[in-house]
GROMACS .gro file of C-alpha atoms in nm:
model
  225
    1MET     CA    1   0.315  -0.452   0.808
    2THR     CA    2  -0.042  -0.358   0.628
    3ARG     CA    3  -0.288  -0.601   0.615
    4VAL     CA    4  -0.551  -0.656   0.359
    5THR     CA    5  -0.911  -0.586   0.342
    6LEU     CA    6  -1.121  -0.678   0.056
    7ARG     CA    7  -1.516  -0.608   0.000
    8VAL     CA    8  -1.688  -0.811  -0.261
    9LEU     CA    9  -1.924  -0.541  -0.452
   10ASP     CA   10  -2.059  -0.794  -0.719
   11GLY     CA   11  -2.036  -1.169  -0.825
   12ALA     CA   12  -2.141  -1.486  -0.659
   13ASP     CA   13  -1.987  -1.348  -0.295
   14ARG     CA   14  -2.157  -1.024  -0.325
   15GLY     CA   15  -2.177  -0.879   0.031
   16GLU     CA   16  -1.872  -1.098   0.142
   17VAL     CA   17  -1.608  -0.906   0.340
   18PHE     CA   18  -1.246  -1.044   0.386
   19ASP     CA   19  -1.105  -0.886   0.639
   20ASP     CA   20  -0.764  -0.783   0.811
   21ILE     CA   21  -0.591  -1.055   0.629
   22GLU     CA   22  -0.192  -1.071   0.632
   23PRO     CA   23  -0.014  -1.105   0.312
   24PRO     CA   24   0.074  -1.258   0.066
   25VAL     CA   25  -0.276  -1.320   0.009
   26THR     CA   26  -0.390  -1.530  -0.299
   27ILE     CA   27  -0.720  -1.487  -0.462
   28GLY     CA   28  -0.891  -1.788  -0.693
   29ARG     CA   29  -1.166  -2.009  -0.676
   30GLU     CA   30  -0.962  -2.306  -0.538
   31GLU     CA   31  -0.942  -2.424  -0.168
   32GLY     CA   32  -0.622  -2.315   0.002
   33ASN     CA   33  -0.640  -1.924  -0.155
   34SER     CA   34  -0.666  -1.676   0.114
   35VAL     CA   35  -0.985  -1.578  -0.056
   36LYS     CA   36  -1.182  -1.820  -0.203
   37LEU     CA   37  -1.436  -1.711  -0.448
   38ASN     CA   38  -1.722  -1.896  -0.609
   39ASP     CA   39  -1.707  -1.762  -0.980
   40GLU     CA   40  -1.614  -2.037  -1.256
   41ARG     CA   41  -1.467  -1.742  -1.469
   42ILE     CA   42  -1.166  -1.669  -1.253
   43SER     CA   43  -0.864  -1.951  -1.224
   44ARG     CA   44  -0.799  -2.186  -0.954
   45PHE     CA   45  -0.502  -1.941  -0.838
   46HIS     CA   46  -0.593  -1.572  -1.009
   47LEU     CA   47  -0.393  -1.331  -0.831
   48LYS     CA   48  -0.165  -1.247  -0.551
   49ILE     CA   49  -0.131  -0.952  -0.325
   50GLN     CA   50   0.190  -0.923  -0.136
   51GLU     CA   51   0.397  -0.695   0.028
   52ASP     CA   52   0.716  -0.498  -0.098
   53GLN     CA   53   0.916  -0.229   0.054
   54GLY     CA   54   0.614  -0.091   0.249
   55LYS     CA   55   0.365  -0.117  -0.046
   56LEU     CA   56   0.111  -0.374  -0.147
   57VAL     CA   57   0.179  -0.493  -0.503
   58LEU     CA   58  -0.099  -0.707  -0.714
   59THR     CA   59   0.047  -0.988  -0.935
   60ASP     CA   60  -0.190  -1.138  -1.212
   61LEU     CA   61  -0.098  -1.536  -1.165
   62GLU     CA   62  -0.142  -1.566  -1.569
   63SER     CA   63  -0.536  -1.612  -1.481
   64THR     CA   64  -0.725  -1.700  -1.796
   65ASN     CA   65  -0.924  -1.394  -1.813
   66GLY     CA   66  -0.716  -1.159  -1.664
   67THR     CA   67  -0.742  -0.903  -1.372
   68ARG     CA   68  -0.835  -0.540  -1.412
   69VAL     CA   69  -0.780  -0.260  -1.146
   70ASN     CA   70  -1.012   0.076  -1.183
   71GLY     CA   71  -1.108  -0.067  -1.513
   72GLU     CA   72  -0.756  -0.120  -1.695
   73ASP     CA   73  -0.578  -0.444  -1.745
   74THR     CA   74  -0.348  -0.517  -1.506
   75GLN     CA   75  -0.037  -0.768  -1.494
   76LEU     CA   76   0.124  -0.619  -1.200
   77ARG     CA   77   0.016  -0.297  -1.004
   78ILE     CA   78   0.072  -0.095  -0.651
   79LEU     CA   79  -0.261  -0.097  -0.485
   80ARG     CA   80  -0.396   0.181  -0.286
   81PHE     CA   81  -0.701   0.199  -0.093
   82GLY     CA   82  -1.033   0.259  -0.260
   83ASP     CA   83  -0.883   0.085  -0.581
   84VAL     CA   84  -1.165  -0.155  -0.761
   85ILE     CA   85  -1.026  -0.505  -0.873
   86ALA     CA   86  -1.229  -0.688  -1.130
   87LEU     CA   87  -1.168  -1.062  -1.208
   88GLY     CA   88  -1.422  -1.310  -1.384
   89ARG     CA   89  -1.792  -1.209  -1.252
   90SER     CA   90  -1.674  -1.082  -0.957
   91VAL     CA   91  -1.556  -0.698  -0.830
   92LEU     CA   92  -1.368  -0.641  -0.504
   93LEU     CA   93  -1.298  -0.305  -0.323
   94PHE     CA   94  -0.960  -0.294  -0.156
   95GLY     CA   95  -0.954  -0.124   0.196
   96THR     CA   96  -1.160  -0.078   0.452
   97ARG     CA   97  -1.372   0.233   0.526
   98GLU     CA   98  -1.126   0.409   0.726
   99GLN     CA   99  -0.819   0.341   0.485
  100ILE     CA  100  -1.000   0.483   0.219
  101ALA     CA  101  -1.065   0.830   0.395
  102GLN     CA  102  -0.715   0.826   0.503
  103ARG     CA  103  -0.636   0.826   0.147
  104LEU     CA  104  -0.840   1.060   0.038
  105GLU     CA  105  -0.718   1.315   0.326
  106GLU     CA  106  -0.361   1.248   0.200
  107LEU     CA  107  -0.493   1.325  -0.203
  108LYS     CA  108  -0.635   1.661  -0.055
  109SER     CA  109  -0.322   1.751   0.101
  110ASP     CA  110  -0.156   1.681  -0.215
  111GLY     CA  111  -0.307   1.936  -0.378
  112ILE     CA  112  -0.605   1.709  -0.561
  113THR     CA  113  -0.914   1.899  -0.483
  114GLU     CA  114  -1.271   1.818  -0.476
  115THR     CA  115  -1.340   1.904  -0.811
  116SER     CA  116  -1.025   1.700  -0.933
  117GLU     CA  117  -1.040   1.564  -1.284
  118LEU     CA  118  -0.913   1.257  -1.179
  119LEU     CA  119  -1.237   1.055  -1.213
  120ALA     CA  120  -1.316   1.255  -1.517
  121ASP     CA  121  -0.988   1.209  -1.740
  122GLU     CA  122  -0.781   0.930  -1.620
  123LEU     CA  123  -1.041   0.651  -1.481
  124ALA     CA  124  -1.270   0.766  -1.779
  125LYS     CA  125  -0.978   0.728  -2.029
  126ARG     CA  126  -0.884   0.374  -1.833
  127ALA     CA  127  -1.246   0.247  -1.900
  128GLU     CA  128  -1.265   0.404  -2.248
  129SER     CA  129  -1.605   0.564  -2.179
  130LYS     CA  130  -1.719   0.926  -2.225
  131SER     CA  131  -1.969   0.939  -1.909
  132LEU     CA  132  -2.034   0.785  -1.598
  133SER     CA  133  -2.070   0.437  -1.771
  134PHE     CA  134  -1.757   0.350  -1.593
  135GLU     CA  135  -1.874   0.255  -1.320
  136LEU     CA  136  -2.147   0.025  -1.481
  137HIS     CA  137  -1.897  -0.203  -1.645
  138LEU     CA  138  -1.644  -0.241  -1.350
  139GLY     CA  139  -1.759  -0.630  -1.339
  140ALA     CA  140  -1.775  -0.665  -1.728
  141SER     CA  141  -2.054  -0.906  -1.655
  142GLU     CA  142  -2.374  -0.917  -1.873
  143ASP     CA  143  -2.542  -1.050  -1.579
  144ILE     CA  144  -2.480  -0.744  -1.399
  145GLN     CA  145  -2.501  -0.509  -1.684
  146SER     CA  146  -2.876  -0.659  -1.717
  147THR     CA  147  -2.999  -0.531  -1.373
  148LEU     CA  148  -2.913  -0.193  -1.472
  149HIS     CA  149  -3.219  -0.194  -1.725
  150MET     CA  150  -3.498  -0.323  -1.519
  151PRO     CA  151  -3.804  -0.208  -1.661
  152LEU     CA  152  -3.985  -0.122  -1.352
  153PRO     CA  153  -3.892  -0.107  -0.997
  154PRO     CA  154  -3.991  -0.380  -0.754
  155GLU     CA  155  -4.257  -0.341  -0.551
  156LEU     CA  156  -4.232  -0.327  -0.142
  157PRO     CA  157  -4.353  -0.599   0.096
  158THR     CA  158  -4.686  -0.577   0.218
  159GLN     CA  159  -4.803  -0.731   0.529
  160LEU     CA  160  -4.516  -0.635   0.726
  161SER     CA  161  -4.499  -0.582   1.091
  162PRO     CA  162  -4.512  -0.218   1.241
  163GLY     CA  163  -4.133  -0.251   1.355
  164GLN     CA  164  -4.039  -0.438   0.995
  165ALA     CA  165  -4.213  -0.160   0.826
  166ALA     CA  166  -3.979   0.113   1.022
  167GLN     CA  167  -3.687  -0.088   0.952
  168VAL     CA  168  -3.739  -0.078   0.587
  169SER     CA  169  -3.811   0.286   0.584
  170GLU     CA  170  -3.486   0.340   0.802
  171ILE     CA  171  -3.299   0.143   0.535
  172LEU     CA  172  -3.444   0.323   0.246
  173GLU     CA  173  -3.407   0.697   0.404
  174TYR     CA  174  -3.032   0.593   0.485
  175LEU     CA  175  -2.966   0.508   0.126
  176HIS     CA  176  -3.145   0.787  -0.001
  177LEU     CA  177  -2.976   1.070   0.190
  178ARG     CA  178  -2.660   0.883   0.060
  179THR     CA  179  -2.766   0.905  -0.256
  180ARG     CA  180  -2.870   1.231  -0.250
  181GLN     CA  181  -2.544   1.397  -0.165
  182LEU     CA  182  -2.390   1.212  -0.449
  183VAL     CA  183  -2.629   1.355  -0.692
  184GLN     CA  184  -2.577   1.691  -0.541
  185ALA     CA  185  -2.189   1.707  -0.534
  186ALA     CA  186  -2.186   1.605  -0.932
  187SER     CA  187  -2.139   1.858  -1.197
  188ILE     CA  188  -2.299   1.844  -1.544
  189GLU     CA  189  -2.076   1.890  -1.871
  190GLU     CA  190  -2.321   1.932  -2.120
  191ASP     CA  191  -2.082   2.013  -2.381
  192LYS     CA  192  -1.889   1.706  -2.330
  193VAL     CA  193  -2.204   1.495  -2.273
  194ARG     CA  194  -2.093   1.374  -1.909
  195VAL     CA  195  -2.115   1.393  -1.551
  196VAL     CA  196  -1.839   1.464  -1.326
  197ILE     CA  197  -1.851   1.360  -0.938
  198PRO     CA  198  -1.561   1.426  -0.715
  199LEU     CA  199  -1.282   1.142  -0.602
  200SER     CA  200  -1.430   1.140  -0.261
  201GLN     CA  201  -1.800   1.121  -0.384
  202TRP     CA  202  -1.672   0.833  -0.620
  203GLN     CA  203  -1.568   0.636  -0.297
  204GLU     CA  204  -1.863   0.703  -0.119
  205LEU     CA  205  -2.060   0.570  -0.422
  206LEU     CA  206  -1.865   0.231  -0.414
  207ASP     CA  207  -1.923   0.252  -0.025
  208VAL     CA  208  -2.279   0.268  -0.091
  209GLN     CA  209  -2.272  -0.016  -0.324
  210SER     CA  210  -2.066  -0.250  -0.063
  211GLN     CA  211  -2.298  -0.155   0.205
  212LEU     CA  212  -2.609  -0.294  -0.061
  213ALA     CA  213  -2.427  -0.596  -0.108
  214GLU     CA  214  -2.396  -0.664   0.252
  215TYR     CA  215  -2.766  -0.610   0.306
  216LEU     CA  216  -2.850  -0.864   0.023
  217ARG     CA  217  -2.613  -1.134   0.120
  218ALA     CA  218  -2.745  -1.092   0.528
  219ILE     CA  219  -3.123  -1.123   0.347
  220GLY     CA  220  -3.034  -1.412   0.129
  221ASP     CA  221  -2.802  -1.620   0.393
  222PRO     CA  222  -2.935  -1.497   0.766
  223GLU     CA  223  -2.705  -1.588   1.059
  224PRO     CA  224  -2.875  -1.896   1.223
  225GLU     CA  225  -3.064  -1.783   1.540
   0.00000   0.00000   0.00000
């Protein structure tokens, strides 16, 4: 039996990881769900993930605001590792890092190359987008959108101890190196006014977002000493 891991990329529960859950899995805002999210825009029992013939199947439970997978409205769908599930203000990434990496290897062995047009064509079509704005609309949330247009970057904290300064520097360098790899992997199609990134780098981008969400959650809700 395939167990379910969901990482919260955006929403009130950003940074939360629901790991290794045995299906069937229900997601909603009510107690009694396998995954309870603090999101007033999702239904009490919003969706279900169950196993059928070796596949994990997502079913929208007639929710008020619906469910989207990879930007597409979905009622019933077979999930694949690396899929992005959006419900209400919440955005979830399906699968562990290892499961997503394995899927990418399988795609490559099936003949989908690193410069596959899957991201550029299929995902962009689903999002009805002509550029990388697709990933900016995963949550369809005005609050999320507003953070993408901050006029100035935030200032670094001052009066850090040498150890704290070293930790901040290490985190920023880690994120810098990972985002630099993503930028270098992108190809610019000036005639179509868009940027295309390989599917593996798209998954890497989602993983970076997941890591940032976990950092933010850890800072905002630290473990008691």
